[in-house]
């Protein structure tokens, strides 16, 4: 994958996105993934798993803020939160900014991604490891969802793409288990890729979620290193209250939470889809 000068993202067949590596900081086969960390002059540290960019120091806030704050501001009482995946712990950092969150359980399959990110991405994830509300369990998220007796108000699926160990996190059986472990009024948010380049993956996931939950939708975030245009985050719940929370209420809940991307106005706007994504969505769920 590397010639020590460039590292290529090879996630999408037909394109290869090259990052100049000012330095290759680390490269390892972990047992679950091929992990590479480079330093790039535009994006800072860039973590790739199996040739797909997972997180960069420069733009992690965009994805993590939108994945965490949209459901957490929308939920009336998000006490117990579950993250599936999310090994870099940038999402956990955003979740723990909410004083209303009393426990955060993170189920990540690959211990080395967490250990590694703790060492190399302390600039954003350091507060997580000192927070008594945070517990990491090293396990397959699908197995955890199938077996746990715990119940959650918000579940965030911060997965890799639907290949390798992440594939199971895009199956109807997994979504059924998420519904089982959700409290009434609970919200599930999922990473659903870039629909311009991954229309089939997007539609398959939306169709499966919509068949399981009373309300399914998606909202958008633009992340420079998730190449290909808008990224979609899926939203599912058996209660549509979270979608109808007004901007003033969101602003009240957002008070004191520092963000660089999220605003209550943008929260509402993010659910407005360009026509090609709306058409893909409508065709998938009808
Ligand atoms: N935001 C990122 C993206 O979309 O590129 C995802 C980042 S996060 C690092 C993804 C994490 O999901 C990885 O740490 C990976 O180990 C974890 N993961 C993959 N399959 C999993 C599974 N079945 N159960 C739990 N975690 C899983």
CSV table of C-alpha atoms in Angstrom, one decimal, residues 16-277:
chain,number,residue,atom,x,y,z
A,16,UNK,CA,-7.2,5.9,-5.7
A,17,UNK,CA,-6.7,9.0,-3.5
A,18,UNK,CA,-3.0,9.6,-2.7
A,19,UNK,CA,-1.9,11.3,0.5
A,20,UNK,CA,1.7,12.5,0.5
A,21,UNK,CA,3.2,11.1,3.6
A,22,UNK,CA,5.7,13.6,5.1
A,23,UNK,CA,6.3,10.8,7.5
A,24,UNK,CA,5.0,7.2,7.9
A,25,UNK,CA,4.6,7.1,11.6
A,26,UNK,CA,3.4,3.5,11.9
A,27,UNK,CA,2.3,0.5,9.9
A,28,UNK,CA,1.0,-2.8,11.4
A,29,UNK,CA,-1.2,-5.8,10.7
A,30,UNK,CA,-3.3,-5.9,13.9
A,31,UNK,CA,-5.1,-9.3,13.3
A,32,UNK,CA,-8.3,-7.5,12.4
A,33,UNK,CA,-7.0,-4.7,10.1
A,34,UNK,CA,-4.0,-3.4,8.2
A,35,UNK,CA,-3.3,-0.1,10.1
A,36,UNK,CA,-1.3,2.8,8.8
A,37,UNK,CA,-0.6,6.2,10.3
A,38,UNK,CA,1.0,8.9,8.3
A,39,UNK,CA,1.6,12.6,8.7
A,40,UNK,CA,0.3,14.8,5.9
A,41,UNK,CA,0.9,18.6,5.7
A,42,UNK,CA,-2.8,19.4,5.1
A,43,UNK,CA,-4.6,16.9,7.3
A,44,UNK,CA,-2.0,16.3,10.1
A,45,UNK,CA,-2.1,12.7,11.3
A,46,UNK,CA,-4.1,10.4,9.0
A,47,UNK,CA,-5.2,6.9,10.2
A,48,UNK,CA,-6.1,4.3,7.6
A,49,UNK,CA,-7.5,0.9,8.2
A,50,UNK,CA,-7.3,-1.6,5.3
A,51,UNK,CA,-6.7,1.3,2.8
A,52,UNK,CA,-9.6,3.4,4.0
A,53,UNK,CA,-9.2,6.7,5.8
A,54,UNK,CA,-10.8,6.5,9.3
A,55,UNK,CA,-9.8,9.8,10.9
A,56,UNK,CA,-7.5,12.7,10.5
A,57,UNK,CA,-6.4,15.3,13.1
A,58,UNK,CA,-7.6,18.2,10.9
A,59,UNK,CA,-11.2,17.2,10.0
A,60,UNK,CA,-12.2,14.7,12.7
A,61,UNK,CA,-14.4,17.3,14.4
A,62,UNK,CA,-16.8,17.5,11.4
A,63,UNK,CA,-17.9,13.9,11.4
A,64,UNK,CA,-17.7,13.4,15.2
A,65,UNK,CA,-19.7,16.5,16.1
A,66,UNK,CA,-22.5,15.7,13.7
A,67,UNK,CA,-22.7,12.0,14.6
A,68,UNK,CA,-22.8,12.8,18.4
A,69,UNK,CA,-24.6,16.1,18.7
A,70,UNK,CA,-27.5,15.7,16.4
A,71,UNK,CA,-29.0,12.7,18.2
A,72,UNK,CA,-27.9,13.9,21.7
A,73,UNK,CA,-29.3,17.4,21.3
A,74,UNK,CA,-32.5,15.9,19.9
A,75,UNK,CA,-33.1,13.3,22.6
A,76,UNK,CA,-35.0,14.5,25.7
A,77,UNK,CA,-33.0,12.5,28.2
A,78,UNK,CA,-29.9,10.7,26.7
A,79,UNK,CA,-28.6,9.1,29.9
A,80,UNK,CA,-27.1,5.9,28.5
A,81,UNK,CA,-25.2,6.0,25.2
A,82,UNK,CA,-23.6,3.1,23.3
A,83,UNK,CA,-21.0,3.5,20.6
A,84,UNK,CA,-20.3,0.5,18.3
A,85,UNK,CA,-16.8,0.8,16.7
A,86,UNK,CA,-15.4,4.3,17.0
A,87,UNK,CA,-11.9,3.0,17.9
A,88,UNK,CA,-10.2,6.4,17.5
A,89,UNK,CA,-12.4,7.7,20.4
A,90,UNK,CA,-13.1,11.1,18.8
A,91,UNK,CA,-16.8,10.3,18.8
A,92,UNK,CA,-16.6,9.5,22.5
A,93,UNK,CA,-15.0,12.8,23.2
A,94,UNK,CA,-18.0,14.6,21.7
A,95,UNK,CA,-20.5,12.5,23.5
A,96,UNK,CA,-18.9,13.1,26.8
A,97,UNK,CA,-19.3,16.9,26.4
A,98,UNK,CA,-23.0,16.3,27.3
A,99,UNK,CA,-23.5,16.5,31.0
A,100,UNK,CA,-26.9,14.8,30.5
A,101,UNK,CA,-25.0,11.6,29.4
A,102,UNK,CA,-24.5,9.5,32.5
A,103,UNK,CA,-22.8,6.4,31.0
A,104,UNK,CA,-21.0,5.8,27.7
A,105,UNK,CA,-20.3,2.2,26.7
A,106,UNK,CA,-18.1,1.7,23.6
A,107,UNK,CA,-17.8,-1.7,22.0
A,108,UNK,CA,-14.8,-1.8,19.6
A,109,UNK,CA,-13.6,-5.0,18.0
A,110,UNK,CA,-9.9,-4.1,17.7
A,111,UNK,CA,-8.1,-3.2,21.0
A,112,UNK,CA,-5.1,-2.0,19.1
A,113,UNK,CA,-7.0,0.8,17.3
A,114,UNK,CA,-8.0,2.2,20.8
A,115,UNK,CA,-4.5,1.8,22.3
A,116,UNK,CA,-2.9,3.2,19.2
A,117,UNK,CA,-5.3,6.2,19.0
A,118,UNK,CA,-4.9,6.9,22.7
A,119,UNK,CA,-1.2,7.4,22.0
A,120,UNK,CA,-1.4,9.2,18.7
A,121,UNK,CA,-4.6,11.3,18.8
A,122,UNK,CA,-4.4,12.6,22.4
A,123,UNK,CA,-5.0,16.1,21.1
A,124,UNK,CA,-8.7,15.3,20.7
A,125,UNK,CA,-9.3,12.0,22.7
A,126,UNK,CA,-7.3,12.6,25.9
A,127,UNK,CA,-10.3,13.7,28.1
A,128,UNK,CA,-12.2,10.5,27.3
A,129,UNK,CA,-9.8,8.2,29.2
A,130,UNK,CA,-10.1,10.2,32.5
A,131,UNK,CA,-13.9,10.3,32.4
A,132,UNK,CA,-15.5,7.8,34.8
A,133,UNK,CA,-18.7,7.6,32.6
A,134,UNK,CA,-16.6,5.9,29.8
A,135,UNK,CA,-16.2,2.1,29.6
A,136,UNK,CA,-14.7,0.3,26.6
A,137,UNK,CA,-15.5,-3.3,25.9
A,138,UNK,CA,-13.4,-5.1,23.3
A,139,UNK,CA,-15.8,-7.3,21.3
A,140,UNK,CA,-17.7,-7.6,18.1
A,141,UNK,CA,-20.4,-5.0,18.2
A,142,UNK,CA,-22.9,-7.3,16.5
A,143,UNK,CA,-22.4,-10.0,19.1
A,144,UNK,CA,-22.7,-7.4,21.9
A,145,UNK,CA,-26.0,-6.1,20.5
A,146,UNK,CA,-27.3,-9.7,20.2
A,147,UNK,CA,-26.4,-10.7,23.8
A,148,UNK,CA,-26.5,-7.6,26.1
A,149,UNK,CA,-29.2,-7.1,28.7
A,150,UNK,CA,-28.3,-3.4,28.9
A,151,UNK,CA,-30.6,-0.8,27.3
A,152,UNK,CA,-29.6,2.5,25.7
A,153,UNK,CA,-31.1,5.9,24.9
A,154,UNK,CA,-28.8,6.6,21.9
A,155,UNK,CA,-26.8,4.1,19.9
A,156,UNK,CA,-24.1,5.5,17.5
A,157,UNK,CA,-22.6,3.1,14.9
A,158,UNK,CA,-19.2,4.5,14.1
A,159,UNK,CA,-18.2,1.7,11.8
A,160,UNK,CA,-15.7,1.0,9.1
A,161,UNK,CA,-17.3,0.5,5.6
A,162,UNK,CA,-19.3,-2.6,4.9
A,163,UNK,CA,-16.4,-4.9,4.2
A,164,UNK,CA,-14.2,-7.0,6.5
A,165,UNK,CA,-15.2,-6.9,10.2
A,166,UNK,CA,-17.5,-4.0,9.7
A,167,UNK,CA,-19.8,-5.8,7.2
A,168,UNK,CA,-21.8,-7.4,10.0
A,169,UNK,CA,-22.8,-3.8,11.2
A,170,UNK,CA,-24.8,-3.3,8.1
A,171,UNK,CA,-27.0,-6.4,8.3
A,172,UNK,CA,-30.8,-6.6,9.1
A,173,UNK,CA,-30.0,-8.9,12.0
A,174,UNK,CA,-27.8,-6.3,13.6
A,175,UNK,CA,-30.4,-3.5,13.1
A,176,UNK,CA,-33.0,-5.8,14.7
A,177,UNK,CA,-30.7,-6.2,17.8
A,178,UNK,CA,-30.2,-2.4,18.0
A,179,UNK,CA,-34.0,-2.0,18.1
A,180,UNK,CA,-34.2,-4.6,20.9
A,181,UNK,CA,-31.6,-2.7,23.1
A,182,UNK,CA,-33.1,0.7,22.5
A,183,UNK,CA,-35.3,2.3,25.2
A,184,UNK,CA,-38.6,3.8,24.2
A,185,UNK,CA,-37.8,7.1,22.5
A,186,UNK,CA,-34.3,5.9,21.6
A,187,UNK,CA,-32.4,7.0,18.6
A,188,UNK,CA,-29.9,5.0,16.4
A,189,UNK,CA,-27.4,6.9,14.2
A,190,UNK,CA,-25.3,5.0,11.6
A,191,UNK,CA,-22.4,5.7,9.3
A,192,UNK,CA,-23.7,5.2,5.8
A,193,UNK,CA,-20.9,6.4,3.5
A,194,UNK,CA,-20.9,8.6,0.5
A,195,UNK,CA,-24.0,7.9,-1.6
A,196,UNK,CA,-22.6,9.4,-4.8
A,197,UNK,CA,-19.9,6.6,-4.7
A,198,UNK,CA,-21.7,4.0,-2.6
A,199,UNK,CA,-25.4,4.2,-3.7
A,200,UNK,CA,-26.1,0.5,-3.3
A,201,UNK,CA,-24.6,0.3,0.2
A,202,UNK,CA,-26.6,3.4,1.1
A,203,UNK,CA,-29.9,2.1,-0.2
A,204,UNK,CA,-29.4,-1.4,1.3
A,205,UNK,CA,-28.8,0.1,4.7
A,206,UNK,CA,-31.7,2.6,4.5
A,207,UNK,CA,-34.1,-0.1,3.3
A,208,UNK,CA,-33.2,-2.5,6.1
A,209,UNK,CA,-33.4,0.3,8.8
A,210,UNK,CA,-36.7,1.5,7.4
A,211,UNK,CA,-38.2,-2.0,7.6
A,212,UNK,CA,-37.3,-2.2,11.2
A,213,UNK,CA,-38.0,1.2,12.7
A,214,UNK,CA,-41.1,3.5,12.6
A,215,UNK,CA,-39.0,6.4,11.5
A,216,UNK,CA,-35.9,6.3,9.3
A,217,UNK,CA,-34.1,9.2,7.6
A,218,UNK,CA,-30.7,10.5,7.1
A,219,UNK,CA,-28.7,13.7,7.4
A,220,UNK,CA,-25.6,15.0,5.8
A,221,UNK,CA,-22.1,16.0,6.8
A,222,UNK,CA,-19.3,17.1,4.5
A,223,UNK,CA,-15.9,15.7,5.5
A,224,UNK,CA,-13.0,16.5,3.2
A,225,UNK,CA,-11.2,13.2,3.7
A,226,UNK,CA,-14.3,11.1,3.1
A,227,UNK,CA,-13.9,11.6,-0.6
A,228,UNK,CA,-16.9,11.8,-3.0
A,229,UNK,CA,-19.2,14.5,-1.7
A,230,UNK,CA,-21.9,14.4,1.0
A,231,UNK,CA,-21.6,11.7,3.7
A,232,UNK,CA,-24.8,10.4,5.1
A,233,UNK,CA,-25.6,9.5,8.6
A,234,UNK,CA,-28.7,7.3,9.1
A,235,UNK,CA,-31.3,8.2,11.7
A,236,UNK,CA,-33.7,5.6,13.0
A,237,UNK,CA,-36.2,5.6,15.9
A,238,UNK,CA,-39.6,4.3,16.8
A,239,UNK,CA,-40.6,7.8,17.9
A,240,UNK,CA,-40.4,10.9,15.7
A,241,UNK,CA,-40.2,13.3,18.6
A,242,UNK,CA,-36.4,13.7,18.1
A,243,UNK,CA,-36.9,14.9,14.5
A,244,UNK,CA,-39.4,17.6,15.6
A,245,UNK,CA,-37.4,19.3,18.3
A,246,UNK,CA,-37.2,23.1,17.5
A,247,UNK,CA,-34.1,25.2,17.1
A,248,UNK,CA,-34.7,27.0,20.4
A,249,UNK,CA,-34.8,23.8,22.4
A,250,UNK,CA,-31.6,22.6,20.6
A,251,UNK,CA,-29.9,25.9,21.4
A,252,UNK,CA,-30.8,25.5,25.1
A,253,UNK,CA,-29.3,22.0,25.2
A,254,UNK,CA,-26.2,23.2,23.3
A,255,UNK,CA,-25.4,25.9,25.8
A,256,UNK,CA,-21.9,25.4,27.1
A,257,UNK,CA,-20.9,22.7,24.6
A,258,UNK,CA,-18.1,23.9,22.4
A,259,UNK,CA,-18.3,23.0,18.8
A,260,UNK,CA,-16.6,24.0,15.5
A,261,UNK,CA,-19.1,22.4,13.0
A,262,UNK,CA,-22.4,21.8,14.8
A,263,UNK,CA,-24.9,24.6,15.3
A,264,UNK,CA,-28.7,24.2,16.1
A,265,UNK,CA,-29.6,25.8,12.7
A,266,UNK,CA,-27.2,23.5,10.8
A,267,UNK,CA,-28.7,20.5,12.8
A,268,UNK,CA,-32.1,21.3,11.2
A,269,UNK,CA,-30.6,22.0,7.8
A,270,UNK,CA,-28.6,18.8,7.6
A,271,UNK,CA,-31.8,16.8,7.1
A,272,UNK,CA,-32.5,18.6,3.9
A,273,UNK,CA,-31.3,16.3,1.1
A,274,UNK,CA,-30.2,17.2,-2.5
A,275,UNK,CA,-32.5,15.6,-5.0
A,276,UNK,CA,-30.3,12.7,-6.0
A,277,UNK,CA,-29.8,11.6,-2.4
